[in-house]
XYZ file of C-alpha atoms in Angstrom:
650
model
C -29.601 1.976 8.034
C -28.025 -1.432 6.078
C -25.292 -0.579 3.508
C -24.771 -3.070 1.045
C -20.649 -2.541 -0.165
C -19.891 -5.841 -2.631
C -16.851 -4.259 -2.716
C -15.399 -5.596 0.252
C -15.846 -9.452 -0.557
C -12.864 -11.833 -0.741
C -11.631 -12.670 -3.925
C -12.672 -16.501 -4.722
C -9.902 -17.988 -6.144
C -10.302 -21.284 -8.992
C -10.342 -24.777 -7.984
C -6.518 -25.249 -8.890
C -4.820 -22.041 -7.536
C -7.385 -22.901 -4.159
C -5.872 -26.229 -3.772
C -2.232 -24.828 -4.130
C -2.876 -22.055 -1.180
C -4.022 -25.229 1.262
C -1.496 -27.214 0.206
C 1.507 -24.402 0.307
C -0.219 -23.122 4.252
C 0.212 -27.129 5.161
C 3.513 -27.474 3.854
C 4.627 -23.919 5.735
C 3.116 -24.991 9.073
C 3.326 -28.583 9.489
C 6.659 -30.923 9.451
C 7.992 -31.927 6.413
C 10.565 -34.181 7.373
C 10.161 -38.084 8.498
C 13.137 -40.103 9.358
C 13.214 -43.993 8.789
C 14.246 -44.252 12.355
C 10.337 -42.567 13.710
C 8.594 -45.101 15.488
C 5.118 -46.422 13.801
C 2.848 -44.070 16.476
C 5.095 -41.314 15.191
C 4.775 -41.505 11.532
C 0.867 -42.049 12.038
C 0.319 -38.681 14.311
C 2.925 -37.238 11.839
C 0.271 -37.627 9.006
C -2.540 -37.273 11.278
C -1.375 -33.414 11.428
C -1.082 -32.740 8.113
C -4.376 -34.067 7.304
C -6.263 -32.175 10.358
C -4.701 -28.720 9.505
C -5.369 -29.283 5.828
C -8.945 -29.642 6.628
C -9.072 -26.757 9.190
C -7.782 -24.792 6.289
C -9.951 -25.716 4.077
C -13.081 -25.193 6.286
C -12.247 -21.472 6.903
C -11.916 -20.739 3.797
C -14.734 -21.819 2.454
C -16.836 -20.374 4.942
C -15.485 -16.873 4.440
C -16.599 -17.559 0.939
C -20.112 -18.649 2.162
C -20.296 -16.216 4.961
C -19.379 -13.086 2.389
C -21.755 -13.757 0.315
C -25.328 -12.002 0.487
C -27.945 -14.383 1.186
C -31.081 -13.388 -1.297
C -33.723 -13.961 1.520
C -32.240 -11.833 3.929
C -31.078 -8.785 1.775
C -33.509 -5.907 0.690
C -36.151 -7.710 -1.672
C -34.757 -4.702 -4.611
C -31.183 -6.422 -4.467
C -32.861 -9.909 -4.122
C -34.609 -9.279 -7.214
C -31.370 -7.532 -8.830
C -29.470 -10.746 -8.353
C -31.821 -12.918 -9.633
C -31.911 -10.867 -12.809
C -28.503 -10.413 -13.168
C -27.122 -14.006 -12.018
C -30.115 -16.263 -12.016
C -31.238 -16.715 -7.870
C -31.392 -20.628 -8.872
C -27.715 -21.248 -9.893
C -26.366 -18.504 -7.299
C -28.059 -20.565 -4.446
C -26.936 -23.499 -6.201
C -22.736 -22.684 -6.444
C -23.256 -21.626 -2.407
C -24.727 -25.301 -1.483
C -21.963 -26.787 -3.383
C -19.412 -24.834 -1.698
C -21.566 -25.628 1.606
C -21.652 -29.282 0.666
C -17.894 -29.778 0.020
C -17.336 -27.928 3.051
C -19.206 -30.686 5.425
C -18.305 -33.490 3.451
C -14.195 -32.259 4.020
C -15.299 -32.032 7.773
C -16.191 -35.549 7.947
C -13.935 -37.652 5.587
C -10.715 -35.176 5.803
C -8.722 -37.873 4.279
C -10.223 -37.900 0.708
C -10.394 -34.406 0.824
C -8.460 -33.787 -2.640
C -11.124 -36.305 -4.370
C -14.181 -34.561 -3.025
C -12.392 -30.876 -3.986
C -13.889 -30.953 -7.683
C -16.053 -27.896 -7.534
C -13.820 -25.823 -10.085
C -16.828 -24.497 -11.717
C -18.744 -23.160 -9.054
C -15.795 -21.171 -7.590
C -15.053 -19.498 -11.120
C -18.737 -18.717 -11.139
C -18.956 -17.167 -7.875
C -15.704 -15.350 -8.896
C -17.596 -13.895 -11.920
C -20.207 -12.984 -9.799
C -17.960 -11.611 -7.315
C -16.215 -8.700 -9.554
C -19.354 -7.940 -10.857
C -21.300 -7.007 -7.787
C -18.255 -5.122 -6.604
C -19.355 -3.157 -10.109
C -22.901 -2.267 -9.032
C -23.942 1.101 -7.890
C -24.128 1.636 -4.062
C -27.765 2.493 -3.839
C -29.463 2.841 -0.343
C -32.917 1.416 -0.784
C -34.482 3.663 2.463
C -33.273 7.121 1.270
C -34.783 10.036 -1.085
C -34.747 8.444 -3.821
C -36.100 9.508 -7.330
C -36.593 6.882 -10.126
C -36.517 8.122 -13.840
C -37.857 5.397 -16.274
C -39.486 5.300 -19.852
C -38.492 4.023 -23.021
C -35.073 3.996 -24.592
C -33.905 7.275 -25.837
C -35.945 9.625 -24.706
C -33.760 11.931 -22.143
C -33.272 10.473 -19.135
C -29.305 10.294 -19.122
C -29.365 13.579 -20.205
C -31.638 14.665 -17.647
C -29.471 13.141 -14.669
C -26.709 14.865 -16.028
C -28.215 18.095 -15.449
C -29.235 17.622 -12.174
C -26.671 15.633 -10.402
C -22.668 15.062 -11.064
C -22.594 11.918 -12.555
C -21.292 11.442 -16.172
C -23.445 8.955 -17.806
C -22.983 8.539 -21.551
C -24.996 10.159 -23.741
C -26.062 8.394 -27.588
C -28.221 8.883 -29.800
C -29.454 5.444 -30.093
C -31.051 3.122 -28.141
C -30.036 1.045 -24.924
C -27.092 3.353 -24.141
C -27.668 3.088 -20.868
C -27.489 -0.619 -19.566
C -26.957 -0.783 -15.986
C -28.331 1.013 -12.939
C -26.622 4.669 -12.425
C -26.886 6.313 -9.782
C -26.401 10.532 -8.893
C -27.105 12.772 -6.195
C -28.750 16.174 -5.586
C -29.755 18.631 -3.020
C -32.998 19.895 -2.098
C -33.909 22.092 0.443
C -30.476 21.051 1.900
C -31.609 17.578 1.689
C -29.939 14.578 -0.050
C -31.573 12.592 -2.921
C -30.359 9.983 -4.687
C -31.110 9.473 -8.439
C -31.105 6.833 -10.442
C -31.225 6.521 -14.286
C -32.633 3.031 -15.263
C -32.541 1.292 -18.306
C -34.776 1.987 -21.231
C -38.000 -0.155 -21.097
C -39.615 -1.767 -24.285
C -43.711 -2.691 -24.141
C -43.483 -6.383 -24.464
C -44.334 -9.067 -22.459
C -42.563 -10.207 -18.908
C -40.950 -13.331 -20.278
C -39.484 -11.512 -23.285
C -37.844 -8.941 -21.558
C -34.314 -9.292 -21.227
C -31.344 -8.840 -18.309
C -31.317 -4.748 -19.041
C -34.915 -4.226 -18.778
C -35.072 -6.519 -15.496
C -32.872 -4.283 -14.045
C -35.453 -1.449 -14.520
C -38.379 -3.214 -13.397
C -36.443 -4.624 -10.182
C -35.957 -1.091 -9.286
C -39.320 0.670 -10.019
C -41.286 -2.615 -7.851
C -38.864 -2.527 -4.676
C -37.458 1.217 -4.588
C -40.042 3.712 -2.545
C -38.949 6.967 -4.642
C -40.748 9.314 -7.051
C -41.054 8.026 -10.413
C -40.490 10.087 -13.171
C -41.794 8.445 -16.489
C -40.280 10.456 -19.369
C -42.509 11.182 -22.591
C -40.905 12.130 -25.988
C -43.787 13.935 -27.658
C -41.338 14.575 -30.613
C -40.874 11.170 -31.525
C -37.197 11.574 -32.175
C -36.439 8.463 -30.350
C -38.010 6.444 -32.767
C -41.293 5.321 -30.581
C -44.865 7.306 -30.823
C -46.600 8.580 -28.031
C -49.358 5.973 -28.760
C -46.358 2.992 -27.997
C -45.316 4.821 -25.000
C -48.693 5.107 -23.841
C -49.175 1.396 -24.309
C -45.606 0.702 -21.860
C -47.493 3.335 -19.128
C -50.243 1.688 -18.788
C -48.460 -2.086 -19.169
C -46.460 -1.291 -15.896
C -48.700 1.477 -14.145
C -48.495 -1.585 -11.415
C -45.663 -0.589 -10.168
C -46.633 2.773 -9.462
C -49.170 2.182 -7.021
C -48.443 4.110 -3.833
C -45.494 5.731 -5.333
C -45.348 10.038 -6.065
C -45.559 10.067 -10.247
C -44.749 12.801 -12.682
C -45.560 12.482 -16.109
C -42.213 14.469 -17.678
C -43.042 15.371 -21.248
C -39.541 16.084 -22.878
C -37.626 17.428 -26.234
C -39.898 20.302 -25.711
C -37.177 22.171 -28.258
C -38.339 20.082 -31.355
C -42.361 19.332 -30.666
C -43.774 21.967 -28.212
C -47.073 20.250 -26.247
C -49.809 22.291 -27.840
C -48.324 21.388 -31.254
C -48.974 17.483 -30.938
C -52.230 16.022 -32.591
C -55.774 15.878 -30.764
C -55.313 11.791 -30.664
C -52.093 11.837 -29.039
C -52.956 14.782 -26.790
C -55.960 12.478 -25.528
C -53.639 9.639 -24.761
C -51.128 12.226 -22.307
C -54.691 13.322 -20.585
C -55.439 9.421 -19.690
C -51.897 8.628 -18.790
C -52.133 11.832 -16.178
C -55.903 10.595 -15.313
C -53.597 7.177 -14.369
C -51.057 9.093 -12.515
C -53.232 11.471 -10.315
C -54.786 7.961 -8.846
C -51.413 7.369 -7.262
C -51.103 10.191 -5.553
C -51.383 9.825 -2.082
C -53.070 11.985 0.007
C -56.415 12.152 1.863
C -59.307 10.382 -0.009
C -57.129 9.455 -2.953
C -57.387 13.315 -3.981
C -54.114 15.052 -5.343
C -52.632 17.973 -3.843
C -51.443 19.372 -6.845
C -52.979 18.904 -9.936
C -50.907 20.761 -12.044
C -47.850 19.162 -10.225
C -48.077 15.460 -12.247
C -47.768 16.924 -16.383
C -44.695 18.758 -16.537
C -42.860 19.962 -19.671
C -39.039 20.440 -20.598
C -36.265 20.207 -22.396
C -32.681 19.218 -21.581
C -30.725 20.598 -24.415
C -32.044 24.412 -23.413
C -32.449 23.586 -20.064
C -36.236 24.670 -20.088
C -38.184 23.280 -16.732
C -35.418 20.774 -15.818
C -35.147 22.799 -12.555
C -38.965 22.614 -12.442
C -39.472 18.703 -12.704
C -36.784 18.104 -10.027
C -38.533 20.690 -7.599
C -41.391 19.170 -8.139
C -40.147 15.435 -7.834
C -38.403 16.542 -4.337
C -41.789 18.446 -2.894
C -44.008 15.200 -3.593
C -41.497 12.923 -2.066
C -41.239 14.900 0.537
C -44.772 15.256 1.235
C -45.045 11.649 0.986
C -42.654 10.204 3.230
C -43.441 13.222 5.693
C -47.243 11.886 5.854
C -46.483 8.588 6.099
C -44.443 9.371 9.381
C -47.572 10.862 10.626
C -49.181 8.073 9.637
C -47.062 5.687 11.428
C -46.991 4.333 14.968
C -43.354 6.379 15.982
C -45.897 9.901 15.708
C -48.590 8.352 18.303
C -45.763 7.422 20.480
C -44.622 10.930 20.385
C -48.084 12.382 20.908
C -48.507 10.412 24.181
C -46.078 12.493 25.654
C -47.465 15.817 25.738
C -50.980 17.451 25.495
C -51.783 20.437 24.048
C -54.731 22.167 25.817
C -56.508 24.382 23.596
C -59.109 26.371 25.253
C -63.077 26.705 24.323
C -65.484 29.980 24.522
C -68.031 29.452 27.168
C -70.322 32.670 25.504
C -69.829 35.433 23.177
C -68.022 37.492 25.598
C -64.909 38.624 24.092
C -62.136 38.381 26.743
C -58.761 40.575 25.273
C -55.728 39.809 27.182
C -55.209 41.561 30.245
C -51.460 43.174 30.383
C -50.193 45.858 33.502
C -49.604 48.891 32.508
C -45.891 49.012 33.796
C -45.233 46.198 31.824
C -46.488 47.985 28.496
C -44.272 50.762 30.039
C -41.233 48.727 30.357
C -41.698 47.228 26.618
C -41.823 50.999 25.269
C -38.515 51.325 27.140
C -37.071 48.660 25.685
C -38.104 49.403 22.658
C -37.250 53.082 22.248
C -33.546 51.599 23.582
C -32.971 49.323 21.261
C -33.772 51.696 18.730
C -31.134 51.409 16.117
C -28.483 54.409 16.433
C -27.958 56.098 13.473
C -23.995 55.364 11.752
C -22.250 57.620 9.305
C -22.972 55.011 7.191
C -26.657 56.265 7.460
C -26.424 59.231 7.236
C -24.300 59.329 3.871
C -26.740 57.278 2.199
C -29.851 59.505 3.375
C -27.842 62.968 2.326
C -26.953 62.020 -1.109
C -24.315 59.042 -1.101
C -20.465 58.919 -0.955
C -19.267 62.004 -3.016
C -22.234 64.409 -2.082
C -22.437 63.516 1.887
C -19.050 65.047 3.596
C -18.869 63.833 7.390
C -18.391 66.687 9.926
C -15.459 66.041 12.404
C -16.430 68.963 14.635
C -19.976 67.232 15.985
C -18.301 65.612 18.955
C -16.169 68.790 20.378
C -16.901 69.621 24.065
C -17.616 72.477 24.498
C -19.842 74.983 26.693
C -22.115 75.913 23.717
C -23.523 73.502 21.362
C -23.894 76.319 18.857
C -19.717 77.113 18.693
C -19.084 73.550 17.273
C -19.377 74.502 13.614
C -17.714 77.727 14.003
C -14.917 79.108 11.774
C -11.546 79.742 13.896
C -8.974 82.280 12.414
C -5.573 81.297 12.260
C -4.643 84.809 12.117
C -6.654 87.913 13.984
C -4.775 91.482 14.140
C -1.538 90.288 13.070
C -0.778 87.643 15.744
C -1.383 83.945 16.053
C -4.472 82.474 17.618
C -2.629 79.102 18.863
C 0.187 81.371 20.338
C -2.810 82.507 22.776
C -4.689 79.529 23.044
C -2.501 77.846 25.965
C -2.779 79.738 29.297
C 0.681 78.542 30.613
C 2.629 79.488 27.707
C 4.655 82.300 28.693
C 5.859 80.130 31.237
C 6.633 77.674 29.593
C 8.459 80.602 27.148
C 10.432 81.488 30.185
C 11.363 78.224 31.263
C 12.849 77.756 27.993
C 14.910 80.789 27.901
C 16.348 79.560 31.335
C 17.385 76.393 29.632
C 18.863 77.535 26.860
C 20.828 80.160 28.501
C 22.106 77.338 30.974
C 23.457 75.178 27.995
C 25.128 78.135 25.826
C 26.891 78.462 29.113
C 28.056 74.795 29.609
C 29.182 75.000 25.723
C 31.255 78.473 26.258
C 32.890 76.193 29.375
C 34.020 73.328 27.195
C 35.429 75.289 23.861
C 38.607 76.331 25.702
C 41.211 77.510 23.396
C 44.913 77.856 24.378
C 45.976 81.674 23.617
C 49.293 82.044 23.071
C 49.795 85.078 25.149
C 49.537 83.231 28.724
C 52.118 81.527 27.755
C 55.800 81.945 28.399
C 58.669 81.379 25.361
C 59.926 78.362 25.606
C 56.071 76.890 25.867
C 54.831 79.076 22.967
C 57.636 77.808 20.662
C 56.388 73.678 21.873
C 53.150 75.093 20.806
C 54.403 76.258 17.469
C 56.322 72.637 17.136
C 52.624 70.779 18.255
C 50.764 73.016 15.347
C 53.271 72.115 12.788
C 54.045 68.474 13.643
C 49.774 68.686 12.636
C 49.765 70.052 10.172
C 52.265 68.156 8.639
C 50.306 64.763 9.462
C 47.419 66.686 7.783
C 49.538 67.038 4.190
C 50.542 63.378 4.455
C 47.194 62.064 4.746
C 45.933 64.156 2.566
C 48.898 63.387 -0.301
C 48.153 59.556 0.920
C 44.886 59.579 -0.121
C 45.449 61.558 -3.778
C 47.811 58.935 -4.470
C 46.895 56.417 -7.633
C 47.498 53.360 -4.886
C 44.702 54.296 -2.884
C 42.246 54.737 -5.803
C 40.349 51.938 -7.275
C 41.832 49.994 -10.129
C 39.094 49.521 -13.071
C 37.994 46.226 -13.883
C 38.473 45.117 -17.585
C 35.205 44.083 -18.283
C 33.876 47.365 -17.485
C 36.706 49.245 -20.019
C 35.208 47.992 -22.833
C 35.878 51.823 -24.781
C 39.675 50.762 -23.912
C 39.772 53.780 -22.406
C 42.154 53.458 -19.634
C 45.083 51.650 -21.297
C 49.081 52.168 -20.578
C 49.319 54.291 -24.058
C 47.210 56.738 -23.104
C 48.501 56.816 -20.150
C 52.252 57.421 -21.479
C 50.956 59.661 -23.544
C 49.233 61.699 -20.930
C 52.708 61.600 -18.941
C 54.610 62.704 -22.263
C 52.549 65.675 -22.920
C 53.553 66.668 -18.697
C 57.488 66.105 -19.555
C 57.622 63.241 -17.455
C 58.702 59.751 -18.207
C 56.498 57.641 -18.496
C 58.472 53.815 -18.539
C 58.521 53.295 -14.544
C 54.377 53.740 -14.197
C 53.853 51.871 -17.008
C 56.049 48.606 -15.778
C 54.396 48.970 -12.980
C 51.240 48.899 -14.439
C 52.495 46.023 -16.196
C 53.883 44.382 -13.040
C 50.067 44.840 -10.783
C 48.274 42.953 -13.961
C 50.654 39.891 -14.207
C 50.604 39.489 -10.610
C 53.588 40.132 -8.350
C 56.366 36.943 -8.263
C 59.057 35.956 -6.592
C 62.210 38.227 -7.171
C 65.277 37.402 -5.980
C 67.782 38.648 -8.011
C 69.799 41.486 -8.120
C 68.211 43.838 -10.783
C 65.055 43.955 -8.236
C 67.126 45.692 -6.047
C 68.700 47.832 -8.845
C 65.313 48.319 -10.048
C 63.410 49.159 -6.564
C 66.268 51.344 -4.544
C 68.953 52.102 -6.981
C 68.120 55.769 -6.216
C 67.550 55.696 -2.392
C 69.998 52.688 -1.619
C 74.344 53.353 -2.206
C 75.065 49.492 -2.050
C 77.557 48.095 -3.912
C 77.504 44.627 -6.086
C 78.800 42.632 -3.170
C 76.888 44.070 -0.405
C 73.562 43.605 -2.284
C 74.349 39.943 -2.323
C 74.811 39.583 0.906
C 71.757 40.586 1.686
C 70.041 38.818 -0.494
C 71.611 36.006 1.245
C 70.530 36.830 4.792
C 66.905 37.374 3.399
C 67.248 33.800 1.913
C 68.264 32.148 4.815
C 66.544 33.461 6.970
C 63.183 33.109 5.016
C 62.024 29.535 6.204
C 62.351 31.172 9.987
C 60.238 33.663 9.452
C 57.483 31.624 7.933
C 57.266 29.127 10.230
C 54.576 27.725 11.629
C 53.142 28.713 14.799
C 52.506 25.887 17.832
C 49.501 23.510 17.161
C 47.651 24.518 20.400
C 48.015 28.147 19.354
C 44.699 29.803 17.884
C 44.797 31.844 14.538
C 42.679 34.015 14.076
C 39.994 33.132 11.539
C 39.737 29.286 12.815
C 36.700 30.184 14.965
C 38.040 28.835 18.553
C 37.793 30.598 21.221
C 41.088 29.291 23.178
C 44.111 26.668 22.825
C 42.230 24.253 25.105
C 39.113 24.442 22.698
C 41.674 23.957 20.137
C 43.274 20.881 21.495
C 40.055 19.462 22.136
C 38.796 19.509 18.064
C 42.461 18.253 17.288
C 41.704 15.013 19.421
C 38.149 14.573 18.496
C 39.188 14.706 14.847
C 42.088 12.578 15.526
C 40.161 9.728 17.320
C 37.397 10.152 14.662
C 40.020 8.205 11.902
C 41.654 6.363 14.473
C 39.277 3.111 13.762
C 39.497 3.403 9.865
C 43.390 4.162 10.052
C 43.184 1.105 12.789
C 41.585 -1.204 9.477
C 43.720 0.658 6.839
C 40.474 1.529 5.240
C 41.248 4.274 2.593
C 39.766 7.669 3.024
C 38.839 10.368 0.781
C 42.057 11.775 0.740
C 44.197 8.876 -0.141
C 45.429 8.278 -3.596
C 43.362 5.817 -5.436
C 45.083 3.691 -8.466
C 41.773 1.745 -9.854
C 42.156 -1.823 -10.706
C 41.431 -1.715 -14.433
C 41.378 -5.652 -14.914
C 40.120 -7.401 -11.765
C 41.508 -11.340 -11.480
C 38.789 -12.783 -10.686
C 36.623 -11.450 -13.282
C 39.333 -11.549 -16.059
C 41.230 -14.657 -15.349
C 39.938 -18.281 -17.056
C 37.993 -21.164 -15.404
C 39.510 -22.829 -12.304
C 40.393 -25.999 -12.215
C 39.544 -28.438 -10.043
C 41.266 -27.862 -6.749
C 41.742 -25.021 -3.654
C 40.110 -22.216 -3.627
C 42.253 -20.210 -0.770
C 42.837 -17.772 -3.061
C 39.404 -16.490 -2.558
């Protein structure tokens, strides 16, 4: 099947900007220089070049041009005749043989091919031409197609809005529509293409202009069902009787085509409400269309199928007329494959023997019984096996139907499966007597248990003091009060105010727990409360460096007897000794924290980082850690004009 796509010719540049590609191609591929020392032979093949590529140039070019374009007599006769309408088949044919002209002429004088280049016009014509075919609608001129026609306003847009997904604009006035449009629907899980043609006036051929050309083109080369729409309401500023007049003007280009008279704007004028006159004229127009039906003998094969009746503002029988558009095209084009040679050539292939009664005897067909046995079989297996689902809808529905769970026991009896079983019968248990083995089992467990309270009695051994002698039963004594001792301390440890949580501020916002109250509080016990609250007062500044005396006054004047002299001195020995104790540790020793496993790991990161900044500390490039002092006032953009001279400065 041909596809015509417009869309993918070249763009056809003007006379001026053409000349300036060839020229700028020659200059980029050929030599430009020639020395006064070349020899004569030189400069000639020199210029010989130029003037050959130039005009190798120039003939691809314009045979892509003449190449891309669609030649009218070899195209489909609809876009033949579309061209001609739209661009005038004389002076399209005409631009080409220039352009074909130029091109041979070029071929044989290459060296005048500037003065033989003057076809400017014809390139910005075929240019024209050119972005508007890449415009037109893709229409396939061999596919379901249906056609919708009539005169200018009466529905049609509207009606291919309804039925397809295009978006064609919708006026109320005439000649909205003024180019081919094209949609596409489904039938029957089919494909049909629709297309919504300009509005037709009934005047001559000659007087008919480029928009109307376009509808006629369509409706004498497209094989589709034509749908001529009727406005019996006369809203669209024609009568029925001018309408008529335009049916019967080009019923000649209905001829062998599937036609449905489509009577529309059903919503303002209803059919039986139109006058006797104009309801004459509709009868002759469908006496017109029923004689283009084909089918056997020129006979219809629907009658009632060619006057049809809508509306497409309610939407009344739009669904109807495209049905019925689809079914007669697709009658048509499936009789016209029977009609054609591809159906005998398919026929030849097979025969179909159908048999002939000799007499009147009527002969049944004779079938073996075991056969008619084996089909019962079948039959009664494939039966369909009733579901729960069944049988809740044929006992009342969910909420009256309640499935039994007891239906599939086992059991030796059918008839136990839906009795009751106690849970308790004289005083005892029923499942305490359902398992056979279950005083064994009752025994076994005994034996168990009684083996474990055994190994438990075995491990809780207690030392008792009376198997003892003295001298261990006072160690004893010592052991148990050395314990509980331990126990106090932890015990005073953890009711301690260190180990309790301090509150945040932001959650005190009642300024509850504050140093007054808590003086207060300490007052009220007889206790002074200055030491807890300085150090309160110390834990919220954050703990500093202390180094003088009155920290040691302050911290162990009670448990310390140190004089004046002796505190210093040990204040000095802290001092000096203070940078020893914080030292660091080796480098190939690991800290905990670093995440490295061992020294040797450790090493190895040191020298990988190490060489990593060796080639930047190598260039005494600065890195992100070096202090930067920004040049505020660059020289060279802030200093004056140079004079003439060096420039090593730079």
């Amino acid at each position: 099947m041909v596809q015509y796509n417009f869309k993918k010719i070249t763009v056809v540049p003007n006379g001026k900007d053409f000349v300036d590609i060839i020229l700028s191609r020659t200059q980029r591929q050929t030599p430009t220089v020639v020395h006064k020392g070349y020899a004569i032979s030189r400069l000639r093949q020199f210029y010989m070049r130029k003037v050959k590529y130039t005009q190798q140039n120039f003939h691809e070019k314009l045979s892509t041009i003449i190449e891309e374009f669609p030649r009218l007599d070899d195209i489909h006769p609809f876009y033949g005749d579309l061209l001609h309408v739209l661009y005038n088949k004389d002076h399209y044919k005409l631009a080409l043989g220039q352009i074909n002209t130029a091109r041979n002429l070029i071929s044989k004088i290459a060296k005048d091919y500037v003065k033989l280049l003057k076809i400017g016009p014809s390139l910005a014509y075929l240019e024209q031409i050119r972005q508007h075919m890449a415009r037109l609608p893709s229409i396939d001129p061999n596919t379901r197609t249906i056609l919708i026609c009539g005169y200018p306003n009466v529905g049609k847009s509207s009606f291919m809005n309804k039925i397809t997904r295009a978006d064609v604009d919708v006026q109320p006035y005439a000649f909205t529509t003024k180019s081919l449009f094209v949609g596409h629907t489904d039938y029957k899980y089919l494909r049909y293409q629709v297309i919504d043609t300009p509005g037709i006036l009934d005047r001559p051929f000659e007087d008919r202009n480029i928009i109307e050309m376009c509808s006629i083109t369509a409706l004498a080369h497209l094989r589709a069902a034509v749908l001529f729409f009727l406005d019996i309401s006369g809203s669209c500023g024609y009568s029925i009787a001018q309408q008529a007049a335009l049916f019967h003007s080009i019923k000649s280009l209905f001829m062998n085509k599937p036609l449905i008279i489509v009577c529309n704007k059903t919503d303002l004028q209803s059919f039986d409400g139109i006058s006797e006159e104009d309801r004459n004229l509709v009868t002759e127009m469908k006496a017109e269309a029923l004689k283009t039906v084909i089918g056997q003998g020129g006979e219809p094969e629907n009658v009632e199928g060619v006057l049809l009746t809508m509306s497409t503002l309610t939407e009344d029988g739009v669904i109807t007329v495209k049905n019925a558009a689809c079914e007669r095209l697709l009658n048509q084009r499936v009789e016209l494959k029977m009609k054609s040679k591809k159906i005998n050539e398919c026929l030849n292939r097979f025969h179909v023997a159908l048999p002939k009664p000799r007499d009147q005897k009527e002969r049944p067909p004779c079938i073996p019984q075991a056969v008619l046995e084996a089909k019962a079989k079948q039959a009664a297996a494939e039966k369909k096996r009733k579901t729960e689902k069944d049988l809740e809808e044929e006992n009342g529905g969910a909420g009256v139907y309640s499935a039994s769970l007891k239906k599939n026991y086992l059991l030796a009896n059918d008839e136990w499966k839906e009795d009751v079983l106690p849970e308790i019968l004289d005083g005892h248990n029923v499942y305490d007597f359902i398992d056979p083995d279950i005083l064994l089992r009752l025994e076994e467990l005994e034996r168990e248990e009684g083996l474990r309270q055994a190994e438990e009695e075995g491990d809780d051994f207690e030392i008792d003091g009376e198997e003892l002698s003295p001298e261990e039963q006072e160690a004893l004594a010592e052991i148990r009060k050395k314990k509980s001792l331990l126990i106090q301390q932890h015990r005073m440890k953890k009711s301690t105010a260190e180990s309790r949580p301090v509150v945040p501020r932001k959650f005190d916002t009642d300024r509850k727990f504050t140093t007054e109250r808590m003086g207060r509080q300490l007052s009220s016990l007889g206790l002074d409360p200055s030491l807890a609250i300085n150090r309160a007062h110390s834990k919220s500044r954050g703990r500093k460096r202390e180094r003088s005396i009155e920290r040691g006054e302050a911290d162990g004047g009670d448990a310390m007897d140190l004089d004046g002299n002796q505190a210093r001195k040990k204040l000095r020995l802290r001092s000096t000794s203070w940078s020893r104790s914080r030292s660091r540790p080796p480098i190939s020793e690991v800290v905990p924290g670093e995440g490295l496993k061992d020294s040797a790991q450790k090493v190895q990161a040191i020298k990988l980082a190490k060489k990593s900044v060796m080639k930047r500390n190598k260039n005494a490039r600065r890195g992100e850690a070096d202090r930067v002092i920004p040049t505020l006032k660059p020289k060279h953009l802030f200093s004056g004009k140079r004079s003439i001279g060096k420039t090593q400065r730079r």
